[in-house]
Tab-separated table of C-alpha atoms and ligand atoms in Angstrom:
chain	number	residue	atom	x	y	z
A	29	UNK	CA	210.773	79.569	0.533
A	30	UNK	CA	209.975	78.828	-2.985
A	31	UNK	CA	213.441	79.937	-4.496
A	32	UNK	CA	214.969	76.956	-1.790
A	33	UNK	CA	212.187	74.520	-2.229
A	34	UNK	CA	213.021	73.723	-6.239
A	35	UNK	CA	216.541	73.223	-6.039
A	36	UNK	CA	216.248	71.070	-2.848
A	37	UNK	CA	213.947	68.812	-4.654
A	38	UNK	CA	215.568	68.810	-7.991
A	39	UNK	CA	212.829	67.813	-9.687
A	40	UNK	CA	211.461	69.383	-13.132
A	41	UNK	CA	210.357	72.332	-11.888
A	42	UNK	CA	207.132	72.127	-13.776
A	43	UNK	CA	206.262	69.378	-12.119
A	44	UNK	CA	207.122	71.202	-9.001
A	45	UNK	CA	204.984	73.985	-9.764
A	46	UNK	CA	201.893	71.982	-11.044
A	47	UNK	CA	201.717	70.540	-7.729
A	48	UNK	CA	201.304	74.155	-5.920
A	49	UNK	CA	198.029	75.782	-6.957
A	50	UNK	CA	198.265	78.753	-9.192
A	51	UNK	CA	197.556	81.341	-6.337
A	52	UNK	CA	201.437	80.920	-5.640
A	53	UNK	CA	202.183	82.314	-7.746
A	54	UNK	CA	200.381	85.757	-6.660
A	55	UNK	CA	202.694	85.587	-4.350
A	56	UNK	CA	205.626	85.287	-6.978
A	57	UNK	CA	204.656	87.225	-9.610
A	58	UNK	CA	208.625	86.576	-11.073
A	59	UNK	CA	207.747	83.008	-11.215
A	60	UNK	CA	205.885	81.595	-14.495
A	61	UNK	CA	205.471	77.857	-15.258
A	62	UNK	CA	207.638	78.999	-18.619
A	63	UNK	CA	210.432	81.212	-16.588
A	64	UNK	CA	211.228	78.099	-14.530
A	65	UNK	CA	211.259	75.808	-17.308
A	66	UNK	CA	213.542	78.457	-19.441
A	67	UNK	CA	215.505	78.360	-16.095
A	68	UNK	CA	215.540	74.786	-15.597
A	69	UNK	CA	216.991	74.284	-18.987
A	70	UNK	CA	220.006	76.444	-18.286
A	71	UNK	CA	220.652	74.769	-15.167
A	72	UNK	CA	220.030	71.461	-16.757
A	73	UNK	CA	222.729	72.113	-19.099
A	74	UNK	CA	225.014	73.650	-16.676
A	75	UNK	CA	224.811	70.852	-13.961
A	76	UNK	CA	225.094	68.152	-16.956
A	77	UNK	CA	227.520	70.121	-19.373
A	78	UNK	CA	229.446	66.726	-20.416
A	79	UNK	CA	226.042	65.944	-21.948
A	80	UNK	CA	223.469	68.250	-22.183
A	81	UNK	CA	223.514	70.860	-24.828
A	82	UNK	CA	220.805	73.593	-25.355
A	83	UNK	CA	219.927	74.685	-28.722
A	84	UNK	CA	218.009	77.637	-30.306
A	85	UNK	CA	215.206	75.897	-32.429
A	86	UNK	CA	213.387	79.239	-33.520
A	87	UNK	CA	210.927	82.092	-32.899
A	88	UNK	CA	207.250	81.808	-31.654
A	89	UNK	CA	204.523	84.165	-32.916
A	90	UNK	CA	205.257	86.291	-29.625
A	91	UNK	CA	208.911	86.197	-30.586
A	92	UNK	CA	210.027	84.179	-27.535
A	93	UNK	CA	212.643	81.891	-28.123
A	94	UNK	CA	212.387	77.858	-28.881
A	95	UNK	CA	215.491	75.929	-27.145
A	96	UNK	CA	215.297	72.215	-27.698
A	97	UNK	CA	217.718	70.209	-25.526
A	98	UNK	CA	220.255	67.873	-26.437
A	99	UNK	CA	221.070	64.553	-24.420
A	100	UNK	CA	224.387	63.051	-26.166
A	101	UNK	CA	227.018	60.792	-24.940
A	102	UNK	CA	230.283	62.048	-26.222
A	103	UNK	CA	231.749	59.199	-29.079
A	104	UNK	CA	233.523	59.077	-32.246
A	105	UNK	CA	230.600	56.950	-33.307
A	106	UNK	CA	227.677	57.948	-35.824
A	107	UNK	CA	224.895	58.117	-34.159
A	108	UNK	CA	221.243	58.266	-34.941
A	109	UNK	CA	218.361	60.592	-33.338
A	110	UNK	CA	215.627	60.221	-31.226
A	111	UNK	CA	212.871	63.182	-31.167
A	112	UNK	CA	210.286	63.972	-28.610
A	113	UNK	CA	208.705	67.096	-28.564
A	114	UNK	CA	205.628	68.077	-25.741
A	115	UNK	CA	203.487	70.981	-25.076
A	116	UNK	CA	202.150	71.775	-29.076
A	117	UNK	CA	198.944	71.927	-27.227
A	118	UNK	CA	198.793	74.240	-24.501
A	119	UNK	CA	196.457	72.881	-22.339
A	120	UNK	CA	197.979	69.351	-21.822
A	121	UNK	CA	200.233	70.138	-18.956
A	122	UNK	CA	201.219	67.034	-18.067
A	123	UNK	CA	202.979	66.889	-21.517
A	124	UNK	CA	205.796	69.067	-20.933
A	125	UNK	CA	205.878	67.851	-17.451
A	126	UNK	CA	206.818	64.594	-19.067
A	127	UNK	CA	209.612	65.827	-20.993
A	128	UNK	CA	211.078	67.659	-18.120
A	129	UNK	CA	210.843	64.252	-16.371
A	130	UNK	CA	212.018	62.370	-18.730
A	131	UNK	CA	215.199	64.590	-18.886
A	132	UNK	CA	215.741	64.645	-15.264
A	133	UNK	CA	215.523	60.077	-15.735
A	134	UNK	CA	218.115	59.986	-18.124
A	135	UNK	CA	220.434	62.092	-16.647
A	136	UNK	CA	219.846	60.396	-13.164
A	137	UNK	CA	220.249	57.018	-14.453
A	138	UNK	CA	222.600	56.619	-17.458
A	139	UNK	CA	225.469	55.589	-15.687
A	140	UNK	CA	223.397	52.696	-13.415
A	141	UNK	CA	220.693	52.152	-15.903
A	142	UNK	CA	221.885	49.214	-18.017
A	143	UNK	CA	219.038	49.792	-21.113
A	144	UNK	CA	220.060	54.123	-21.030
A	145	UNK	CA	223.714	52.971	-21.183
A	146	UNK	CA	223.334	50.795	-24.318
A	147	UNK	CA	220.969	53.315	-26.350
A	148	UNK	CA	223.030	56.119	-25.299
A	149	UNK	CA	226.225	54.742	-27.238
A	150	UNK	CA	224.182	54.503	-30.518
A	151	UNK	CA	221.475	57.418	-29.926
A	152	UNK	CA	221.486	61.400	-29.360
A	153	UNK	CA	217.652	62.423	-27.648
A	154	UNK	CA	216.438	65.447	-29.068
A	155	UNK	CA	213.878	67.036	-26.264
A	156	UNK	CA	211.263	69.954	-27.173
A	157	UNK	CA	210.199	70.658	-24.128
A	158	UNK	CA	207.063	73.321	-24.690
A	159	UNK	CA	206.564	73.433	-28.560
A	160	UNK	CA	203.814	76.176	-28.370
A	161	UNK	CA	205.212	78.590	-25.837
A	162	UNK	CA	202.783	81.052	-26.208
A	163	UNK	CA	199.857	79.212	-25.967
A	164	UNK	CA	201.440	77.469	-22.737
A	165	UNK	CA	202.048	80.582	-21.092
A	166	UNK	CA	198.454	81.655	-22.085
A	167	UNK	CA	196.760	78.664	-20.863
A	168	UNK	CA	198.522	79.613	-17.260
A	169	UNK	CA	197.523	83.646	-17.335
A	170	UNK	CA	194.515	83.258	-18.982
A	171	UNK	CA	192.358	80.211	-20.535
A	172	UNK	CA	193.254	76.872	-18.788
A	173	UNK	CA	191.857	75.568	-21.491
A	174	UNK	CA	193.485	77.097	-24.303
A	175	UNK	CA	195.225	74.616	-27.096
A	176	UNK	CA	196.348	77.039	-30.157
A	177	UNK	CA	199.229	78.933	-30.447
A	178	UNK	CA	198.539	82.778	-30.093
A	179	UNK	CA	198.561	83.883	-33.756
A	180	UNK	CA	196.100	86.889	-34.976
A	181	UNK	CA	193.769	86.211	-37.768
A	182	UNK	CA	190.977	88.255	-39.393
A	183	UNK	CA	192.942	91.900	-37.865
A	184	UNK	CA	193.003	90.138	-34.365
A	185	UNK	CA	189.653	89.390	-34.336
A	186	UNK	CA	190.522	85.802	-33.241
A	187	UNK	CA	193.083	84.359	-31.821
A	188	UNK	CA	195.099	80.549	-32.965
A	189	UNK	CA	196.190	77.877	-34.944
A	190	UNK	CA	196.140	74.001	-33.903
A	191	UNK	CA	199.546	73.867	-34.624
A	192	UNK	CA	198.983	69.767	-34.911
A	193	UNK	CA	196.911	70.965	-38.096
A	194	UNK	CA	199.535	73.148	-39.252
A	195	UNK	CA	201.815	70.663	-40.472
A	196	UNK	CA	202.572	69.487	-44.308
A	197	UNK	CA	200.829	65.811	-44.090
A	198	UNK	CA	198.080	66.198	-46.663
A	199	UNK	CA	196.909	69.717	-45.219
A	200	UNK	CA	193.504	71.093	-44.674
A	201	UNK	CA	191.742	68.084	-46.042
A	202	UNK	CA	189.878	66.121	-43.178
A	203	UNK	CA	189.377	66.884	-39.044
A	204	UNK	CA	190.465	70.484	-39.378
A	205	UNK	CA	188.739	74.229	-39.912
A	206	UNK	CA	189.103	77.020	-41.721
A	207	UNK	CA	187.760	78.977	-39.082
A	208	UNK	CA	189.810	80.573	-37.110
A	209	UNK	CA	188.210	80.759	-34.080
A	210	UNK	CA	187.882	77.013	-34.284
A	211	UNK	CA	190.049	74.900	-32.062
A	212	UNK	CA	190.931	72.786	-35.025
A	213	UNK	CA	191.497	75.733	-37.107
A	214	UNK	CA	194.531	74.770	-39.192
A	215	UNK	CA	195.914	78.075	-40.047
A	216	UNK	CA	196.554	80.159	-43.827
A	217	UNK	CA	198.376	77.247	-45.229
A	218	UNK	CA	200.781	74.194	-44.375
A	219	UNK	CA	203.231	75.445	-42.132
A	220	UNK	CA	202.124	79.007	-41.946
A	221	UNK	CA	203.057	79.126	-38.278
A	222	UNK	CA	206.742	79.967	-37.103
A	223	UNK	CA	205.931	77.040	-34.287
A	224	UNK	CA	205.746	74.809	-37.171
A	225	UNK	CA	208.061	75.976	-39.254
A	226	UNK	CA	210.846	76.125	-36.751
A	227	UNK	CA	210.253	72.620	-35.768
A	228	UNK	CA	209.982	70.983	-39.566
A	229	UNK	CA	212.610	72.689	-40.968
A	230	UNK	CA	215.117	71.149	-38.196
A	231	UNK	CA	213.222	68.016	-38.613
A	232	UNK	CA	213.615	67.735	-42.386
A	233	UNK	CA	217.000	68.885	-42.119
A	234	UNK	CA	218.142	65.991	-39.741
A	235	UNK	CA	215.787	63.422	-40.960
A	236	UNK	CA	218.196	60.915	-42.580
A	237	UNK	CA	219.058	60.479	-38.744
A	238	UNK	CA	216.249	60.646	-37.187
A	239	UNK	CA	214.497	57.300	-36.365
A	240	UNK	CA	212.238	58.317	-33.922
A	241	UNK	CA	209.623	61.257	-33.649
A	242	UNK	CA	207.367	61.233	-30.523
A	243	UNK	CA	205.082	63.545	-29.855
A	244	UNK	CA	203.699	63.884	-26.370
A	245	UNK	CA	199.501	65.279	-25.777
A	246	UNK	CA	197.044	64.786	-23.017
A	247	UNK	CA	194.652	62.917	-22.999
A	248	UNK	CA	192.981	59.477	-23.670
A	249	UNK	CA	195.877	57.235	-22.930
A	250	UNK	CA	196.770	56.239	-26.482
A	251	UNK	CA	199.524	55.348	-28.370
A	252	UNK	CA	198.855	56.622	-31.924
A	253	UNK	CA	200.588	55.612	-35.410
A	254	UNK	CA	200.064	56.691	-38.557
A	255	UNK	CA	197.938	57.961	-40.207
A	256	UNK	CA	195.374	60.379	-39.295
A	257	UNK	CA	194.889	61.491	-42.311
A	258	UNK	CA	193.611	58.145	-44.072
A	259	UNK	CA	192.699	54.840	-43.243
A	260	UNK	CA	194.756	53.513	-45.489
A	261	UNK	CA	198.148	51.481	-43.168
A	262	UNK	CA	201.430	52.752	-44.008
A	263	UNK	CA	203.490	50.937	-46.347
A	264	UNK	CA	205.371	48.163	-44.953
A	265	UNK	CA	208.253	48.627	-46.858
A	266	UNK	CA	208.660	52.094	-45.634
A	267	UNK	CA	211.752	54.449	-46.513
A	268	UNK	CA	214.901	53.153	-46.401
A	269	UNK	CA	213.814	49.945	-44.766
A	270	UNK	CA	212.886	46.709	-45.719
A	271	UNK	CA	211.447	44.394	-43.384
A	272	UNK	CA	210.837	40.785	-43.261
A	273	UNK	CA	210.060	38.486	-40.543
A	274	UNK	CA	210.772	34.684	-40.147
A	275	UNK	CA	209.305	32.459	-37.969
A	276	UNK	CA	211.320	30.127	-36.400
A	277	UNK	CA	211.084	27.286	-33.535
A	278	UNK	CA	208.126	24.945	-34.289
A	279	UNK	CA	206.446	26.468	-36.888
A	280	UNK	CA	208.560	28.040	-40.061
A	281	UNK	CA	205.706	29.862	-41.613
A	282	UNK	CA	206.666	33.455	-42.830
A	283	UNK	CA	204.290	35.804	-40.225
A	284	UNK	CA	203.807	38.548	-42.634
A	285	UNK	CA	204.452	41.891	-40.211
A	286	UNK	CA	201.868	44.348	-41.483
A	287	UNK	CA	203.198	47.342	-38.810
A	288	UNK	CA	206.283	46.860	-37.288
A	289	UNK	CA	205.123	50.150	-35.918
A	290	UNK	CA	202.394	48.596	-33.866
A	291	UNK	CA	204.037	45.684	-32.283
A	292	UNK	CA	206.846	47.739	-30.615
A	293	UNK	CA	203.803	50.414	-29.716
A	294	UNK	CA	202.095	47.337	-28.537
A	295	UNK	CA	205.111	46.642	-26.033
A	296	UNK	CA	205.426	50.187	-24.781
A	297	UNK	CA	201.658	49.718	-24.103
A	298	UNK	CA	202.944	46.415	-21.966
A	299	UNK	CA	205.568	48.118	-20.153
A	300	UNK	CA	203.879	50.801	-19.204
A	301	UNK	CA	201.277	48.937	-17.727
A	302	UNK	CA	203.236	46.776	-15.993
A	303	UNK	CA	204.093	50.086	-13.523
A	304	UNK	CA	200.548	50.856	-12.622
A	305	UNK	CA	198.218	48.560	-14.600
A	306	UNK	CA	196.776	51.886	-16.485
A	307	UNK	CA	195.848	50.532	-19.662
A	308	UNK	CA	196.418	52.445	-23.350
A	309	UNK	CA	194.822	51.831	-26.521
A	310	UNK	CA	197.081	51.200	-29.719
A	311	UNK	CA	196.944	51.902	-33.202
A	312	UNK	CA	196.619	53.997	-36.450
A	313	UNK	CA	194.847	57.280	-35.336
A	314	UNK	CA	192.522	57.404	-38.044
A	315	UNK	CA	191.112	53.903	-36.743
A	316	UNK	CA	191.201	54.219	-33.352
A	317	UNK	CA	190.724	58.209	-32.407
A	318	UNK	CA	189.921	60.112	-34.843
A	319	UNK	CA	190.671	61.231	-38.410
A	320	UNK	CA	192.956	64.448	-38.862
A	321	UNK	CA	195.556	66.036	-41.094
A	322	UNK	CA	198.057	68.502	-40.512
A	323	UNK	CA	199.461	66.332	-37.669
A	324	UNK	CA	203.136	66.641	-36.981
A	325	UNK	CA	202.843	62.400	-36.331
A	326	UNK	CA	201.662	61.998	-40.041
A	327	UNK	CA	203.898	64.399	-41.492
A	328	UNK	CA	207.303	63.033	-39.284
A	329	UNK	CA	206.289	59.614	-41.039
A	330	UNK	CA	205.508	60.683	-44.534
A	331	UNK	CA	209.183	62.267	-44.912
A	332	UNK	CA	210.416	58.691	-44.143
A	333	UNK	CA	211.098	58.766	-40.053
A	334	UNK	CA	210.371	55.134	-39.745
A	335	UNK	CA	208.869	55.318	-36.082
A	336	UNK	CA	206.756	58.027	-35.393
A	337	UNK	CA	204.019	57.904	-32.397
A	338	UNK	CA	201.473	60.552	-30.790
A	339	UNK	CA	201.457	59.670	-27.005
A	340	UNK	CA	197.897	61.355	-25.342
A	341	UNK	CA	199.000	60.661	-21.654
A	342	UNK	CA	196.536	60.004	-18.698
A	343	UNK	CA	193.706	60.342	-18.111
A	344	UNK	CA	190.580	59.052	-19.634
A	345	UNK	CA	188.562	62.090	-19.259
A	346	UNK	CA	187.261	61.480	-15.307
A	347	UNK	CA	189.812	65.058	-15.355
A	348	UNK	CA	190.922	65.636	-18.861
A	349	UNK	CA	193.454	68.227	-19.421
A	350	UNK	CA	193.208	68.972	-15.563
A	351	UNK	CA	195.039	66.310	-14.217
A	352	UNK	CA	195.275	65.632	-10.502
A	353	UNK	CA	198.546	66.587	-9.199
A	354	UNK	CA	198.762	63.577	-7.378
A	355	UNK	CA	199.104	61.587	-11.164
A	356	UNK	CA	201.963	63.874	-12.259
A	357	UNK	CA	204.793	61.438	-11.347
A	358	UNK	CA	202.766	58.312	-11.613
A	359	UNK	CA	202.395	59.329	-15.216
A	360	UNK	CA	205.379	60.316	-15.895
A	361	UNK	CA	206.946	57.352	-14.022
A	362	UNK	CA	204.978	54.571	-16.240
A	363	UNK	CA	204.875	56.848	-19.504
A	364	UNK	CA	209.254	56.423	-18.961
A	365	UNK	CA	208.920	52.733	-19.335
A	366	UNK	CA	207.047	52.909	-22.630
A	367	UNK	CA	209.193	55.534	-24.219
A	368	UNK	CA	212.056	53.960	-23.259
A	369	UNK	CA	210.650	50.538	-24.493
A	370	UNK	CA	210.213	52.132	-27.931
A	371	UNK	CA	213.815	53.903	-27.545
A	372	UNK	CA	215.878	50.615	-26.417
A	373	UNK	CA	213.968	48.600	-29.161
A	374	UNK	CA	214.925	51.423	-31.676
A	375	UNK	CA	218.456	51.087	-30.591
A	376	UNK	CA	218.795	47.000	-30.916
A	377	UNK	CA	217.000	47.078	-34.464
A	378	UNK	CA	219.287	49.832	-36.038
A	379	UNK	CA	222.529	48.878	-33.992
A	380	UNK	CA	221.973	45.158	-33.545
A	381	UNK	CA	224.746	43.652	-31.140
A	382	UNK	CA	222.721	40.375	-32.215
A	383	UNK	CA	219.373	39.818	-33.362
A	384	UNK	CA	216.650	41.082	-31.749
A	385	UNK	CA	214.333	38.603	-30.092
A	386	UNK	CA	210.951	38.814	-29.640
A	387	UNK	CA	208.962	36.594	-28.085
A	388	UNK	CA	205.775	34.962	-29.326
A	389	UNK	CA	203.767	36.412	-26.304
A	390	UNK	CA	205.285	39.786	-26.685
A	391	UNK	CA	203.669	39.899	-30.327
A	392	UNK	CA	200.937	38.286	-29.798
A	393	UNK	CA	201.322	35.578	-31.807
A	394	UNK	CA	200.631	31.739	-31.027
A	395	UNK	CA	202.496	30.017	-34.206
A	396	UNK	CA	205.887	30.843	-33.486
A	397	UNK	CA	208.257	30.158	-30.537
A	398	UNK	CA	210.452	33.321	-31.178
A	399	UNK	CA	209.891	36.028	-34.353
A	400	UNK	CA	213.388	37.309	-35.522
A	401	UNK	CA	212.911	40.200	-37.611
A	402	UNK	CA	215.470	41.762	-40.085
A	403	UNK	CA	215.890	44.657	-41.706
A	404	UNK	CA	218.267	45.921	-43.759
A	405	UNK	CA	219.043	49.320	-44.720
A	406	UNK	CA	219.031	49.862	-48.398
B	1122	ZN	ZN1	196.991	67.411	-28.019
């Protein structure tokens, strides 16, 4: 029954599975949330081969392998790349349940879907699915609860590393430990876990085209920017981009735009509200969550990816990490809008068919009619 039920249903099989209690799979034993998902990415590929490619990313401390899929449009064009990875923490299920989703969305609506269309022209999508296999797999066998990945320490006297502590974004210094059976235990040294080091050395090697990195955790229903590591905002002028803002309409005053970062964070926040009327905080992590380092968000920004965002996905702690099956797809259905909000305005700023328009209630802002904001590439 199972075996016919997934395929009928298409849907990320995750997803699928999330929704059926765990005792299926006693029944199953064949069946593991991480089987179907390295299953679903075959057949992802295979039923979308004109634009879907799967790609080994690296090892895990277990040695199983890392595929990251790739969503591109074939084009003579150069293109730019979006990255989203989900599932560095194994207990946030609803994470890589979003990915799958948002893989299935694309390749259901590209051709009908007017905003896919356009960003798909200028923009590959780089998809992580589960970052931290093992831990995933563990939270499902053993500790729902588990959020390291499964690396020994102290002659396997404890077990993990917050791999969001294990990146190279001023490591070890604040919101981490250097125990290691602490959840926040950051591991040996920056990047001293294959997890880590399989996704930033793909990241650094790709990151004059990368504009996005998105992250995707459970839960608190934030969108985070940089930093976590200080309180100090990132620099406007950041990387290879300068950015200025004019004010035009009624009012010609220069608005000085602190974050470009927030405001288009601000709109995802919109749009995805506008599906449900769920409701997400924005802004720098250190001001609004808490202050970290090590995070893969921080780090993705400090090598000069220009938008980089931590997503913690529903709820607000009524279940935590346990979400309600019933608020898979409702998630995942308003958490769309705002990544794709952040994708399409991506798209217009770096491949501008005409200037982007923003308007004075989208930003907030009560002196101007319309905000046109440039930025050139230097
Ligand atoms: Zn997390």
């Amino acid at each position: 029954w199972f075996a016919n039920f997934l395929p009928f249903y298409a849907l990320p099989l995750s997803l699928v599975m999330i929704n059926l209690s765990p005792s299926m799979f006693d029944a199953e034993p064949n069946l593991s949330a991480m089987t179907t998902i390295y299953q679903w990415m075959t057949q992802i590929q295979k039923s979308n081969s004109e634009l879907v490619t799967q790609h080994y990313l690296g090892k895990t401390t277990e040695n199983r392998t890392m595929y990251y899929l790739q969503i591109s449009q074939p084009s003579d064009k150069i293109k730019k790349i979006i990255w989203m990875d989900c599932g560095i923490h194994a207990r946030e299920w609803i994470s890589p349940a979003f990915c799958q989703w948002f893989v299935k969305e694309i390749l259901q609506n590209y051709r009908s879907d007017p905003k896919i269309r356009r960003f798909l022209q200028n923009l590959d999508l780089y998809i992580l699915p589960v970052l931290n296999i093992d831990g995933y797999i563990y939270s499902w066998e053993k500790d729902r609860l588990w959020r390291k990945n499964r690396s020994p320490h102290m002659n396997g006297t404890c077990y993990g590393t917050d791999l969001n502590r294990n990146f190279n974004s001023s490591w070890g210094s604040i919101g981490v430990s250097y125990n290691c059976s602490s959840e926040i235990f950051c591991g040996s040294g920056p990047e001293s876990e294959p997890e880590t080091r399989a996704v930033a050395q793909f990241i650094k090697k790709k990151k004059s085209d990368i504009l996005c990195y998105l992250t995707i955790h459970s839960y608190g229903q934030y969108i985070l920017t940089p930093y976590g590591s200080t309180t100090r905002p990132p620099n406007k002028n950041f990387g290879p981009l300068k950015i200025t803002a004019k004010c035009t309409g009624t009012d010609d005053n220069i608005i000085p735009v602190l974050n470009i970062q927030m405001h288009v964070a601000e709109m995802a926040a919109a749009a995805l509200m506008g599906k449900y009327g769920t409701s997400y905080k924005v802004g720098p992590t250190s001001l609004i969550l808490y202050s970290n380092s090590g995070s893969s968000r921080d780090w993705a920004h400090m090598i000069g990816i220009p938008f980089s965002y931590t997503f913690e996905l529903r709820d607000k702690g009524t279940h935590g990490f346990v979400l309600p099956p019933d608020q898979i797809q409702p998630t995942c259905e308003e958490t769309m809008l705002a990544v794709t909000t952040i994708i399409d305005y991506v798209d217009q700023k770096y491949f501008p068919g005409g200037a982007v328009m923003l308007t004075a209630s989208s930003l907030g802002l009560s002196l101007c009619l319309s905000v046109v904001l440039t930025w050139t590439v230097s």
